[in-house]
CSV table of C-alpha atoms and ligand atoms in Angstrom, one decimal:
chain,number,residue,atom,x,y,z
U,142,UNK,CA,88.4,160.4,196.9
U,143,UNK,CA,88.8,158.7,193.6
U,144,UNK,CA,86.7,159.5,190.5
U,145,UNK,CA,84.9,156.1,190.7
U,146,UNK,CA,83.9,156.5,194.3
U,147,UNK,CA,82.5,159.9,193.5
U,148,UNK,CA,80.5,158.4,190.6
U,149,UNK,CA,78.9,155.8,192.9
U,150,UNK,CA,78.1,158.3,195.6
U,151,UNK,CA,76.4,160.6,193.1
U,152,UNK,CA,74.4,157.6,192.1
U,153,UNK,CA,73.3,157.0,195.7
U,154,UNK,CA,72.3,160.6,196.0
U,155,UNK,CA,70.4,160.5,192.8
U,156,UNK,CA,68.5,157.3,193.6
U,157,UNK,CA,67.8,158.4,197.2
U,158,UNK,CA,64.5,160.3,197.1
U,159,UNK,CA,63.9,163.0,199.6
U,160,UNK,CA,61.4,160.6,201.3
U,161,UNK,CA,64.2,158.4,202.4
U,162,UNK,CA,65.6,160.4,205.2
U,163,UNK,CA,62.3,161.4,206.7
U,164,UNK,CA,61.1,159.8,209.9
U,165,UNK,CA,58.2,157.9,208.2
U,166,UNK,CA,58.8,154.7,210.1
U,167,UNK,CA,59.0,156.3,213.6
U,168,UNK,CA,60.8,153.1,214.7
U,169,UNK,CA,57.9,150.8,213.6
U,170,UNK,CA,58.6,147.3,212.5
U,171,UNK,CA,58.9,146.2,208.8
U,172,UNK,CA,58.8,142.6,207.7
U,173,UNK,CA,59.7,141.5,204.1
U,174,UNK,CA,58.6,138.0,203.0
U,175,UNK,CA,60.9,136.9,200.2
U,176,UNK,CA,60.5,134.2,197.5
U,177,UNK,CA,62.5,133.1,194.5
U,178,UNK,CA,65.9,133.7,193.2
U,179,UNK,CA,69.1,135.3,194.6
U,180,UNK,CA,68.2,138.5,192.7
U,181,UNK,CA,65.1,138.7,194.9
U,182,UNK,CA,67.1,138.1,198.1
U,183,UNK,CA,69.3,140.9,197.1
U,184,UNK,CA,66.4,143.2,196.3
U,185,UNK,CA,65.0,142.5,199.8
U,186,UNK,CA,68.3,143.6,201.3
U,187,UNK,CA,68.0,146.8,199.3
U,188,UNK,CA,64.4,147.4,200.5
U,189,UNK,CA,65.4,146.9,204.1
U,190,UNK,CA,68.3,149.3,203.7
U,191,UNK,CA,66.1,152.0,202.2
U,192,UNK,CA,63.4,151.5,204.8
U,193,UNK,CA,65.9,151.7,207.6
U,194,UNK,CA,66.9,155.1,206.3
U,195,UNK,CA,63.2,156.1,206.9
U,196,UNK,CA,63.5,154.8,210.5
U,197,UNK,CA,61.7,151.5,210.1
U,198,UNK,CA,63.1,148.6,212.1
U,199,UNK,CA,63.4,145.2,210.5
U,200,UNK,CA,61.6,142.5,212.5
U,201,UNK,CA,61.8,138.7,212.4
U,202,UNK,CA,58.1,138.0,212.6
U,203,UNK,CA,55.2,139.6,210.6
U,204,UNK,CA,53.2,139.9,213.9
U,205,UNK,CA,55.7,142.5,215.0
U,206,UNK,CA,55.4,144.6,211.9
U,207,UNK,CA,53.5,147.8,210.9
U,208,UNK,CA,54.6,147.4,207.3
U,209,UNK,CA,54.7,144.0,205.5
U,210,UNK,CA,56.1,143.6,202.0
U,211,UNK,CA,55.8,140.5,200.0
U,212,UNK,CA,58.8,140.3,197.6
U,213,UNK,CA,57.3,137.8,195.2
U,214,UNK,CA,58.5,135.5,192.4
U,215,UNK,CA,56.5,134.4,189.3
U,216,UNK,CA,59.0,132.2,187.5
U,217,UNK,CA,56.9,129.1,188.1
U,218,UNK,CA,53.2,128.9,188.9
U,219,UNK,CA,53.1,128.1,192.6
U,220,UNK,CA,54.8,131.2,194.0
U,221,UNK,CA,51.9,133.3,192.5
U,222,UNK,CA,49.5,131.2,194.5
U,223,UNK,CA,51.7,131.7,197.5
U,224,UNK,CA,51.3,135.5,197.3
U,225,UNK,CA,47.6,135.1,197.4
U,226,UNK,CA,47.6,132.7,200.3
U,227,UNK,CA,50.1,134.8,202.2
U,228,UNK,CA,48.0,137.9,201.7
U,229,UNK,CA,45.2,135.8,203.2
U,230,UNK,CA,47.2,135.2,206.4
U,231,UNK,CA,48.2,138.8,206.7
U,232,UNK,CA,44.6,139.9,206.2
U,233,UNK,CA,43.8,138.4,209.7
U,234,UNK,CA,46.6,140.5,211.2
U,235,UNK,CA,45.2,143.6,209.5
U,236,UNK,CA,41.8,142.9,210.9
U,237,UNK,CA,43.3,143.1,214.4
U,238,UNK,CA,45.6,146.0,213.6
U,239,UNK,CA,44.0,148.4,211.1
U,240,UNK,CA,47.2,150.5,210.9
U,241,UNK,CA,49.1,147.6,209.3
U,242,UNK,CA,50.1,148.3,205.7
U,243,UNK,CA,50.7,145.6,203.1
U,244,UNK,CA,52.7,146.0,199.9
U,245,UNK,CA,53.5,143.6,197.1
U,246,UNK,CA,56.7,143.9,195.0
U,247,UNK,CA,58.9,141.7,192.9
U,248,UNK,CA,57.9,139.8,189.8
U,249,UNK,CA,54.3,139.1,190.8
U,250,UNK,CA,53.9,142.8,191.5
U,251,UNK,CA,55.3,143.5,188.1
U,252,UNK,CA,53.2,140.9,186.4
U,253,UNK,CA,49.8,141.3,188.1
U,254,UNK,CA,49.9,145.1,188.7
U,255,UNK,CA,46.4,146.4,189.5
U,256,UNK,CA,44.9,142.9,189.4
U,257,UNK,CA,46.4,142.3,192.8
U,258,UNK,CA,44.7,145.3,194.4
U,259,UNK,CA,41.4,144.5,192.6
U,260,UNK,CA,41.5,140.9,193.8
U,261,UNK,CA,42.9,141.6,197.3
U,262,UNK,CA,41.6,144.9,198.7
U,263,UNK,CA,43.8,144.4,201.8
U,264,UNK,CA,46.9,145.3,199.7
U,265,UNK,CA,47.8,149.0,200.1
U,266,UNK,CA,50.4,149.3,197.3
U,267,UNK,CA,52.0,147.3,194.5
U,268,UNK,CA,55.4,148.1,192.9
U,269,UNK,CA,57.4,146.6,190.1
U,270,UNK,CA,60.9,145.3,189.8
U,271,UNK,CA,62.2,148.7,188.4
U,272,UNK,CA,60.6,150.7,191.2
U,273,UNK,CA,62.5,149.5,194.3
U,274,UNK,CA,64.4,152.8,194.7
U,275,UNK,CA,61.0,154.6,194.8
U,276,UNK,CA,59.8,152.4,197.6
U,277,UNK,CA,60.4,155.1,200.3
U,278,UNK,CA,58.0,157.3,198.4
U,279,UNK,CA,55.2,154.7,198.1
U,280,UNK,CA,55.6,153.9,201.8
U,281,UNK,CA,55.5,157.5,202.9
U,282,UNK,CA,52.4,158.1,200.8
U,283,UNK,CA,50.8,155.0,202.2
U,284,UNK,CA,51.4,156.1,205.8
U,285,UNK,CA,50.0,159.6,204.8
U,286,UNK,CA,46.7,157.8,203.9
U,287,UNK,CA,47.0,157.3,200.2
U,288,UNK,CA,45.3,154.0,199.1
U,289,UNK,CA,45.9,151.5,196.3
U,290,UNK,CA,49.0,152.8,194.8
U,291,UNK,CA,50.3,150.8,191.8
U,292,UNK,CA,53.7,151.6,190.2
U,293,UNK,CA,55.1,149.1,187.9
U,294,UNK,CA,56.7,151.2,185.2
U,295,UNK,CA,59.9,150.0,183.6
U,296,UNK,CA,62.7,152.6,183.5
U,297,UNK,CA,63.8,151.5,180.0
U,298,UNK,CA,65.9,154.5,179.2
U,299,UNK,CA,67.7,155.1,182.5
U,300,UNK,CA,71.1,153.4,182.9
U,301,UNK,CA,71.5,150.6,185.4
U,302,UNK,CA,73.1,152.5,188.3
U,303,UNK,CA,72.6,150.9,191.7
U,304,UNK,CA,75.1,150.6,194.4
U,305,UNK,CA,75.0,147.3,196.4
U,306,UNK,CA,73.0,147.8,199.6
U,307,UNK,CA,73.4,145.0,202.2
U,308,UNK,CA,72.9,145.5,205.9
U,309,UNK,CA,75.1,142.8,207.2
U,310,UNK,CA,77.0,141.4,204.3
U,311,UNK,CA,78.7,138.6,206.2
U,312,UNK,CA,81.4,136.5,204.6
U,313,UNK,CA,79.8,135.9,201.2
U,314,UNK,CA,77.5,138.2,199.4
U,315,UNK,CA,75.9,139.1,196.0
U,316,UNK,CA,76.7,141.9,193.6
U,317,UNK,CA,74.3,142.6,190.8
U,318,UNK,CA,76.0,143.2,187.5
U,319,UNK,CA,73.2,142.8,185.0
U,320,UNK,CA,69.5,142.9,185.2
U,321,UNK,CA,66.6,141.9,182.9
U,322,UNK,CA,66.9,139.5,179.9
U,323,UNK,CA,66.5,139.8,176.2
U,324,UNK,CA,66.6,136.1,175.4
U,325,UNK,CA,62.9,135.4,175.4
U,326,UNK,CA,63.1,131.7,176.0
U,327,UNK,CA,59.5,130.7,175.1
U,328,UNK,CA,58.8,129.3,178.6
U,329,UNK,CA,60.1,132.2,180.6
U,330,UNK,CA,58.4,135.2,182.2
U,331,UNK,CA,61.6,137.0,183.2
U,332,UNK,CA,61.9,139.2,180.2
U,333,UNK,CA,58.4,140.5,181.0
U,334,UNK,CA,58.9,140.9,184.8
U,335,UNK,CA,62.5,142.1,184.8
U,336,UNK,CA,62.5,144.1,181.6
U,337,UNK,CA,65.3,144.7,179.0
U,338,UNK,CA,68.8,143.6,179.8
U,339,UNK,CA,71.1,146.2,181.2
U,340,UNK,CA,74.6,146.1,182.5
U,341,UNK,CA,76.2,148.2,185.3
U,342,UNK,CA,79.3,150.2,184.5
U,343,UNK,CA,82.5,148.3,185.2
U,344,UNK,CA,83.9,150.9,187.6
U,345,UNK,CA,80.7,150.9,189.7
U,346,UNK,CA,81.1,147.1,190.2
U,347,UNK,CA,84.7,147.3,191.1
U,348,UNK,CA,84.0,150.1,193.7
U,349,UNK,CA,81.2,148.0,195.2
U,350,UNK,CA,83.5,145.0,195.5
U,351,UNK,CA,86.2,147.1,197.2
U,352,UNK,CA,83.7,148.5,199.6
U,353,UNK,CA,82.5,145.0,200.5
U,354,UNK,CA,86.0,143.8,201.0
U,355,UNK,CA,86.5,146.7,203.5
U,356,UNK,CA,83.4,145.5,205.3
U,357,UNK,CA,84.9,142.0,205.7
U,358,UNK,CA,83.4,140.2,202.7
U,359,UNK,CA,85.6,137.4,201.4
U,360,UNK,CA,83.5,136.1,198.5
U,361,UNK,CA,81.2,137.8,196.0
U,362,UNK,CA,78.8,136.2,193.6
U,363,UNK,CA,78.3,138.4,190.5
U,364,UNK,CA,74.6,138.2,189.8
U,365,UNK,CA,72.4,138.6,186.7
U,366,UNK,CA,69.8,136.7,184.7
U,367,UNK,CA,72.4,136.2,182.0
U,368,UNK,CA,75.8,137.4,183.3
U,369,UNK,CA,77.9,136.2,180.4
U,370,UNK,CA,76.2,138.7,178.0
U,371,UNK,CA,77.4,141.5,180.3
U,372,UNK,CA,78.3,144.6,178.2
U,373,UNK,CA,80.3,147.1,180.1
U,374,UNK,CA,81.6,150.5,178.9
U,375,UNK,CA,84.2,150.5,176.2
U,376,UNK,CA,83.7,147.0,174.9
U,377,UNK,CA,84.3,145.3,178.3
U,378,UNK,CA,82.7,141.8,178.2
U,379,UNK,CA,82.0,139.4,181.1
U,380,UNK,CA,85.4,137.7,180.9
U,381,UNK,CA,87.1,141.1,181.1
U,382,UNK,CA,85.0,142.0,184.1
U,383,UNK,CA,85.9,138.8,185.8
U,384,UNK,CA,89.6,139.3,185.2
U,385,UNK,CA,89.4,142.9,186.5
U,386,UNK,CA,87.5,141.9,189.7
U,387,UNK,CA,90.2,139.2,190.3
U,388,UNK,CA,93.1,141.5,189.5
U,389,UNK,CA,92.0,144.9,190.8
U,390,UNK,CA,90.3,144.1,194.1
U,391,UNK,CA,91.3,142.2,197.2
U,392,UNK,CA,88.3,139.9,197.2
U,393,UNK,CA,89.4,136.3,197.9
U,394,UNK,CA,86.7,134.4,196.0
U,395,UNK,CA,84.6,135.2,193.0
U,396,UNK,CA,81.6,133.2,191.7
U,397,UNK,CA,78.9,134.2,189.3
U,398,UNK,CA,75.4,133.1,188.2
U,399,UNK,CA,73.6,132.5,185.9
U,400,UNK,CA,75.2,131.8,182.5
U,401,UNK,CA,73.6,131.0,179.2
U,402,UNK,CA,75.2,128.2,177.2
U,403,UNK,CA,75.0,130.2,173.9
U,404,UNK,CA,77.2,133.0,175.4
U,405,UNK,CA,79.8,130.8,177.1
U,406,UNK,CA,83.0,131.0,175.1
U,407,UNK,CA,86.6,129.9,175.2
U,408,UNK,CA,87.7,133.3,176.4
U,409,UNK,CA,85.6,133.1,179.5
U,410,UNK,CA,86.8,129.6,180.3
U,411,UNK,CA,90.4,130.7,179.8
U,412,UNK,CA,89.9,133.7,182.1
U,413,UNK,CA,88.5,131.3,184.8
U,414,UNK,CA,91.4,129.0,184.4
U,415,UNK,CA,93.9,131.9,184.5
U,416,UNK,CA,92.4,133.3,187.8
U,417,UNK,CA,91.7,130.0,189.4
U,418,UNK,CA,93.2,131.2,192.7
U,419,UNK,CA,90.1,133.6,193.0
U,420,UNK,CA,87.5,132.5,190.5
U,421,UNK,CA,85.9,129.3,191.8
U,422,UNK,CA,85.8,126.2,189.6
U,423,UNK,CA,82.0,126.0,189.6
U,424,UNK,CA,79.6,126.8,186.9
U,425,UNK,CA,75.8,126.7,186.9
U,426,UNK,CA,74.9,126.2,183.2
U,427,UNK,CA,71.2,125.5,182.6
U,428,UNK,CA,70.6,123.2,179.6
U,429,UNK,CA,66.8,123.0,180.2
U,430,UNK,CA,66.3,120.0,177.7
U,431,UNK,CA,68.6,117.4,176.2
U,432,UNK,CA,66.7,117.3,173.0
U,433,UNK,CA,67.5,119.6,170.1
U,434,UNK,CA,63.9,119.9,168.8
U,435,UNK,CA,62.6,120.9,172.2
U,436,UNK,CA,65.6,123.3,172.6
U,437,UNK,CA,64.6,124.9,169.4
U,438,UNK,CA,60.9,125.3,170.5
U,439,UNK,CA,62.3,126.8,173.8
U,440,UNK,CA,64.3,129.3,171.7
U,441,UNK,CA,67.5,128.4,173.5
U,442,UNK,CA,69.7,128.9,170.5
U,443,UNK,CA,71.9,125.8,170.9
U,444,UNK,CA,71.6,122.2,170.1
U,445,UNK,CA,72.3,119.2,172.3
U,446,UNK,CA,75.6,118.7,170.5
U,447,UNK,CA,76.6,122.3,170.9
U,448,UNK,CA,75.9,122.2,174.6
U,449,UNK,CA,78.0,119.0,175.0
U,450,UNK,CA,80.8,120.5,173.0
U,451,UNK,CA,80.9,123.5,175.4
U,452,UNK,CA,80.9,121.2,178.4
U,453,UNK,CA,83.9,119.3,176.9
U,454,UNK,CA,85.7,122.6,176.3
U,455,UNK,CA,85.0,123.7,179.9
U,456,UNK,CA,86.2,120.4,181.3
U,457,UNK,CA,89.4,120.6,179.2
U,458,UNK,CA,90.1,124.2,180.2
U,459,UNK,CA,89.2,124.3,183.9
U,460,UNK,CA,90.7,121.6,186.2
U,461,UNK,CA,88.4,120.1,188.8
U,462,UNK,CA,85.4,121.9,187.3
U,463,UNK,CA,82.0,121.2,189.0
U,464,UNK,CA,78.8,121.8,187.1
U,465,UNK,CA,75.2,122.2,188.0
U,466,UNK,CA,72.2,122.8,185.8
U,467,UNK,CA,68.5,123.7,185.5
U,468,UNK,CA,66.1,121.4,183.7
U,469,UNK,CA,62.4,121.6,182.6
U,470,UNK,CA,60.4,118.4,182.1
U,471,UNK,CA,57.1,118.2,180.3
U,472,UNK,CA,57.7,121.2,178.0
U,473,UNK,CA,54.8,121.4,175.5
U,474,UNK,CA,55.1,118.6,172.9
U,475,UNK,CA,57.9,116.7,174.7
U,476,UNK,CA,57.6,113.0,173.8
U,477,UNK,CA,58.8,110.2,176.0
U,478,UNK,CA,61.9,109.7,173.8
U,479,UNK,CA,62.7,113.5,173.9
U,480,UNK,CA,62.4,113.4,177.7
U,481,UNK,CA,64.9,110.5,177.7
U,482,UNK,CA,67.4,112.7,175.9
U,483,UNK,CA,67.2,114.9,178.9
U,484,UNK,CA,67.9,112.0,181.2
U,485,UNK,CA,70.9,110.8,179.2
U,486,UNK,CA,72.3,114.4,179.0
U,487,UNK,CA,72.4,114.5,182.9
U,488,UNK,CA,74.2,111.1,182.8
U,489,UNK,CA,76.6,112.1,180.0
U,490,UNK,CA,77.7,115.4,181.6
U,491,UNK,CA,77.8,113.9,185.1
U,492,UNK,CA,76.0,116.7,186.9
U,493,UNK,CA,76.5,116.4,190.7
U,494,UNK,CA,73.6,118.8,191.3
U,495,UNK,CA,70.5,119.4,189.2
U,496,UNK,CA,67.6,121.8,189.7
U,497,UNK,CA,64.6,120.3,187.8
U,498,UNK,CA,61.1,121.6,187.4
U,499,UNK,CA,57.8,120.6,185.8
U,500,UNK,CA,57.0,123.0,183.0
U,501,UNK,CA,54.5,125.6,184.1
U,502,UNK,CA,52.7,127.9,181.6
U,503,UNK,CA,53.5,131.6,182.4
U,504,UNK,CA,51.5,134.7,181.3
U,505,UNK,CA,52.7,136.5,178.2
U,506,UNK,CA,55.0,133.6,177.1
U,507,UNK,CA,54.8,131.9,173.7
U,508,UNK,CA,55.0,128.3,175.1
U,509,UNK,CA,51.9,128.9,177.2
U,510,UNK,CA,49.9,129.2,173.9
U,511,UNK,CA,51.4,126.0,172.4
U,512,UNK,CA,48.5,123.5,171.9
U,513,UNK,CA,50.4,120.3,172.8
U,514,UNK,CA,50.6,120.9,176.5
U,515,UNK,CA,51.8,117.8,178.5
U,516,UNK,CA,49.4,116.6,181.2
U,517,UNK,CA,50.2,117.0,184.9
U,518,UNK,CA,50.5,113.3,185.6
U,519,UNK,CA,53.1,112.8,182.9
U,520,UNK,CA,55.1,115.8,184.1
U,521,UNK,CA,55.1,114.5,187.7
U,522,UNK,CA,56.2,111.0,186.5
U,523,UNK,CA,59.0,112.4,184.4
U,524,UNK,CA,60.3,114.7,187.2
U,525,UNK,CA,60.3,111.8,189.7
U,526,UNK,CA,62.1,109.5,187.2
U,527,UNK,CA,64.7,112.2,186.5
U,528,UNK,CA,65.4,112.7,190.2
U,529,UNK,CA,65.6,108.9,190.8
U,530,UNK,CA,68.1,108.5,187.9
U,531,UNK,CA,70.1,111.4,189.1
U,532,UNK,CA,70.2,110.1,192.7
U,533,UNK,CA,71.5,106.8,191.5
U,534,UNK,CA,74.4,108.5,189.7
U,535,UNK,CA,75.1,111.5,192.1
U,536,UNK,CA,75.7,109.4,195.3
U,537,UNK,CA,78.3,107.4,193.3
U,538,UNK,CA,79.8,110.5,191.7
U,539,UNK,CA,80.5,112.4,194.9
U,540,UNK,CA,82.1,109.4,196.6
U,541,UNK,CA,85.4,110.3,194.9
U,542,UNK,CA,85.6,113.4,197.2
U,543,UNK,CA,85.8,111.2,200.3
U,544,UNK,CA,89.4,111.4,201.7
U,545,UNK,CA,90.2,114.5,199.7
U,546,UNK,CA,91.2,117.8,201.3
U,547,UNK,CA,89.2,120.9,200.4
U,548,UNK,CA,89.7,124.6,200.9
U,549,UNK,CA,86.6,125.7,202.8
U,550,UNK,CA,85.6,129.3,203.4
U,551,UNK,CA,83.8,129.3,206.8
U,552,UNK,CA,80.5,131.1,206.6
U,553,UNK,CA,78.6,130.4,209.8
U,554,UNK,CA,77.6,128.1,212.6
U,555,UNK,CA,74.8,125.8,211.8
U,556,UNK,CA,71.9,126.5,214.0
U,557,UNK,CA,70.7,122.9,214.2
U,558,UNK,CA,73.8,120.9,215.1
U,559,UNK,CA,76.2,123.7,216.2
U,560,UNK,CA,78.7,122.6,213.5
U,561,UNK,CA,80.7,125.0,211.5
U,562,UNK,CA,79.4,125.4,207.9
U,563,UNK,CA,81.3,126.7,204.9
U,564,UNK,CA,81.7,126.2,201.1
U,565,UNK,CA,84.4,124.5,199.1
U,566,UNK,CA,85.7,126.3,196.0
U,567,UNK,CA,83.5,123.9,194.0
U,568,UNK,CA,80.5,125.3,195.9
U,569,UNK,CA,79.9,122.2,198.1
U,570,UNK,CA,78.4,122.9,201.5
U,571,UNK,CA,80.8,121.4,204.1
U,572,UNK,CA,79.9,120.7,207.8
U,573,UNK,CA,82.6,120.1,210.4
U,574,UNK,CA,83.5,120.7,214.0
U,575,UNK,CA,85.2,124.0,214.7
U,576,UNK,CA,85.0,127.2,216.6
U,577,UNK,CA,83.1,130.4,215.5
U,578,UNK,CA,86.4,132.3,215.4
U,579,UNK,CA,87.0,130.5,212.1
U,580,UNK,CA,84.2,132.4,210.4
U,581,UNK,CA,85.6,134.3,207.4
U,582,UNK,CA,88.8,132.2,207.2
U,583,UNK,CA,89.6,129.6,204.5
U,584,UNK,CA,90.7,126.4,206.1
U,585,UNK,CA,91.7,122.9,205.0
U,586,UNK,CA,89.0,120.3,205.6
U,587,UNK,CA,89.3,116.5,205.0
U,588,UNK,CA,86.1,115.1,203.6
U,589,UNK,CA,84.9,112.1,205.5
U,590,UNK,CA,81.4,111.7,204.0
U,591,UNK,CA,80.1,113.0,200.7
U,592,UNK,CA,76.4,113.3,199.8
U,593,UNK,CA,75.3,115.1,196.6
U,594,UNK,CA,74.1,118.3,198.5
U,595,UNK,CA,76.3,118.3,201.5
U,596,UNK,CA,79.7,117.0,202.7
U,597,UNK,CA,80.9,116.2,206.2
U,598,UNK,CA,84.5,116.7,207.1
U,599,UNK,CA,87.3,117.2,209.7
U,600,UNK,CA,89.3,120.3,210.2
U,601,UNK,CA,93.0,119.7,209.5
Q,867,5AD,N1,58.2,126.4,184.0
Q,867,5AD,C1,59.1,125.6,184.7
Q,867,5AD,N2,60.4,126.0,185.0
Q,867,5AD,C2,60.7,127.2,184.6
Q,867,5AD,N3,61.9,127.9,184.7
Q,867,5AD,C3,61.8,129.1,184.1
Q,867,5AD,N4,60.5,129.3,183.6
Q,867,5AD,C4,59.9,128.1,183.9
Q,867,5AD,C5,58.6,127.6,183.6
Q,867,5AD,N5,57.7,128.4,182.9
Q,867,5AD,C6,63.1,127.3,185.3
Q,867,5AD,C7,64.2,127.2,184.3
Q,867,5AD,C8,65.1,128.3,184.8
Q,867,5AD,C9,64.9,128.3,186.3
Q,867,5AD,C10,65.3,129.5,187.0
Q,867,5AD,O1,63.5,128.1,186.4
Q,867,5AD,O2,64.8,126.0,184.5
Q,867,5AD,O3,66.5,128.1,184.5
Q,868,SF4,FE1,64.5,133.3,181.2
Q,868,SF4,FE2,65.8,132.4,179.1
Q,868,SF4,FE3,66.3,134.9,180.1
Q,868,SF4,FE4,67.1,132.7,181.5
Q,868,SF4,S1,67.9,133.3,179.5
Q,868,SF4,S2,66.0,134.6,182.3
Q,868,SF4,S3,65.4,131.3,181.0
Q,868,SF4,S4,64.4,134.2,179.1
C-alpha cells in the first residue's frame, strides 16, 4: 500500500463516526431532495454513501422513505422558497406516517439554521455545509428520539480532507478540490454558506482519481467554487494540479469548474494546451457584467477590458476553445446603457452557452443593502432581451459544427428517445443512434444538426 493511499484511508477512518456502522437505518428508505450546483449533487452522493453505511436504503420516491433530507441551495432567492414549499408537501406525509424524519442540509440549512425549525416544526434536524460527515450522528440521535437538532458550525481550523464518495460513479464524475470562497463578490451568499476557502492536498486528489479510474470512470470534473485559486501543499497551484492529474493518472478526460477571471493566467492556459489530449477545451468563465463600474460594485476585481484580454489570450493559446459564462442582470444601480455593455460582451466573445439570472438580494451580502435596487419588471425585461439576443447569435454560431466529426464519450442511453447520449470534448451534449455497449467508450460522431444546447449526429 502506498503512502498516499494510507493517508486517504486514515482520513476515511477519522471522518467516519462510530455511528456510521451501526444499524440505525434497519433497511428503511432514505430520500434526498437535491437543489443547486454540482457541489450539492456531490454532497448528496456523500450523504447517501454515509447513510448506506448505517443500513438505510436509498429510494426513488419520498413516499417510500422513513428519512427525507432536503439538500438545499440559497444562491438565488427562489430555492429558499422551494425548501419551505417542499417541507409543506412532506408535512402531509408526516401526518400519515409519524415515524418519518425530516432534515434540511446544504446552503439553506447553513443560512437559516434554527429559523427553519422555528418556522417549520415538522423539521427534525438542520445541518450546515461543513457538517455532512456528522450526518450519521444527527440521524442516529433523531431516531433515538432527540428533537430539533441544529448543527451549522464551520470547521474553520480543520484541513479539507474528504475522500470522494460516489455510489455508482458511472462514466463521468466529480471530484471536489476546493471548498468555500474568500472572494466576497457583493451579490453572493456562498462565502457565508460555504465558509472560508480551503484546498485538498494534491496527493489525496490524485489517489481519488486513480480509485475512480479503477471503478471505470473515464472523465472527472475537478470541482470548487473557485478552482483556479487552488493552493496545494508545497506551492502547487491549479495549473500544476491539472498537469499532475493528466500525467500521473490514467483518467481519459479532465474538466474543471468554476474559474474566476481574475485568477486565470497564461500558465493555466498553457497547461491546458499542453495536455489537450486529456484536458478538455472548454472553460466556464463567469463575467457577471460587461460594465466596469458594475464589476467594481460587484467586487469582481477585473474590468471589461481585462476580461476581454484574458479571453483573447485563451483563444490564442487553446485551439477550438469553447466558452460559457454566468451573467447577472439588474444588479443594483445598473443603467440601461450598462446593461447593454453586458449584451455586447456576450456578442463580442461569442459565447455559445450562457447562464443568465436576475439579480436577487441575498442575506448578509453587501449588494442587498445598496439603495438603488432595480425593479423586478426591468430585471425581467433585461433578462428576456439578453436571452433573445443570445439566441439570435448562438443558433448561427453553432451551425459551423454541422458536418464536423467530434470525439464523443458515451455516457448513457437517453430515457426519452432511446438514443445514445454523450459529450464532446467541448462539452456539447450529442445524441445519436448506437448500442448501450458503447457506454464508456469514446467514439467518432459526425454532427448532422447543431442547436446551442444539444447536437444530433451519426456514429461513424
Ligand atoms: N443573484 C443572482 N444571481 C446570482 N448568482 C450568484 N449570486 C446571485 C444573486 N444574488 C449567480 C452568479 C453565479 C451563479 C452560480 O449564480 O452568476 O456565477
Ligand atoms: Fe460567489 Fe464570487 Fe465566490 Fe463565485 S467567486 S462563489 S460569485 S463570492
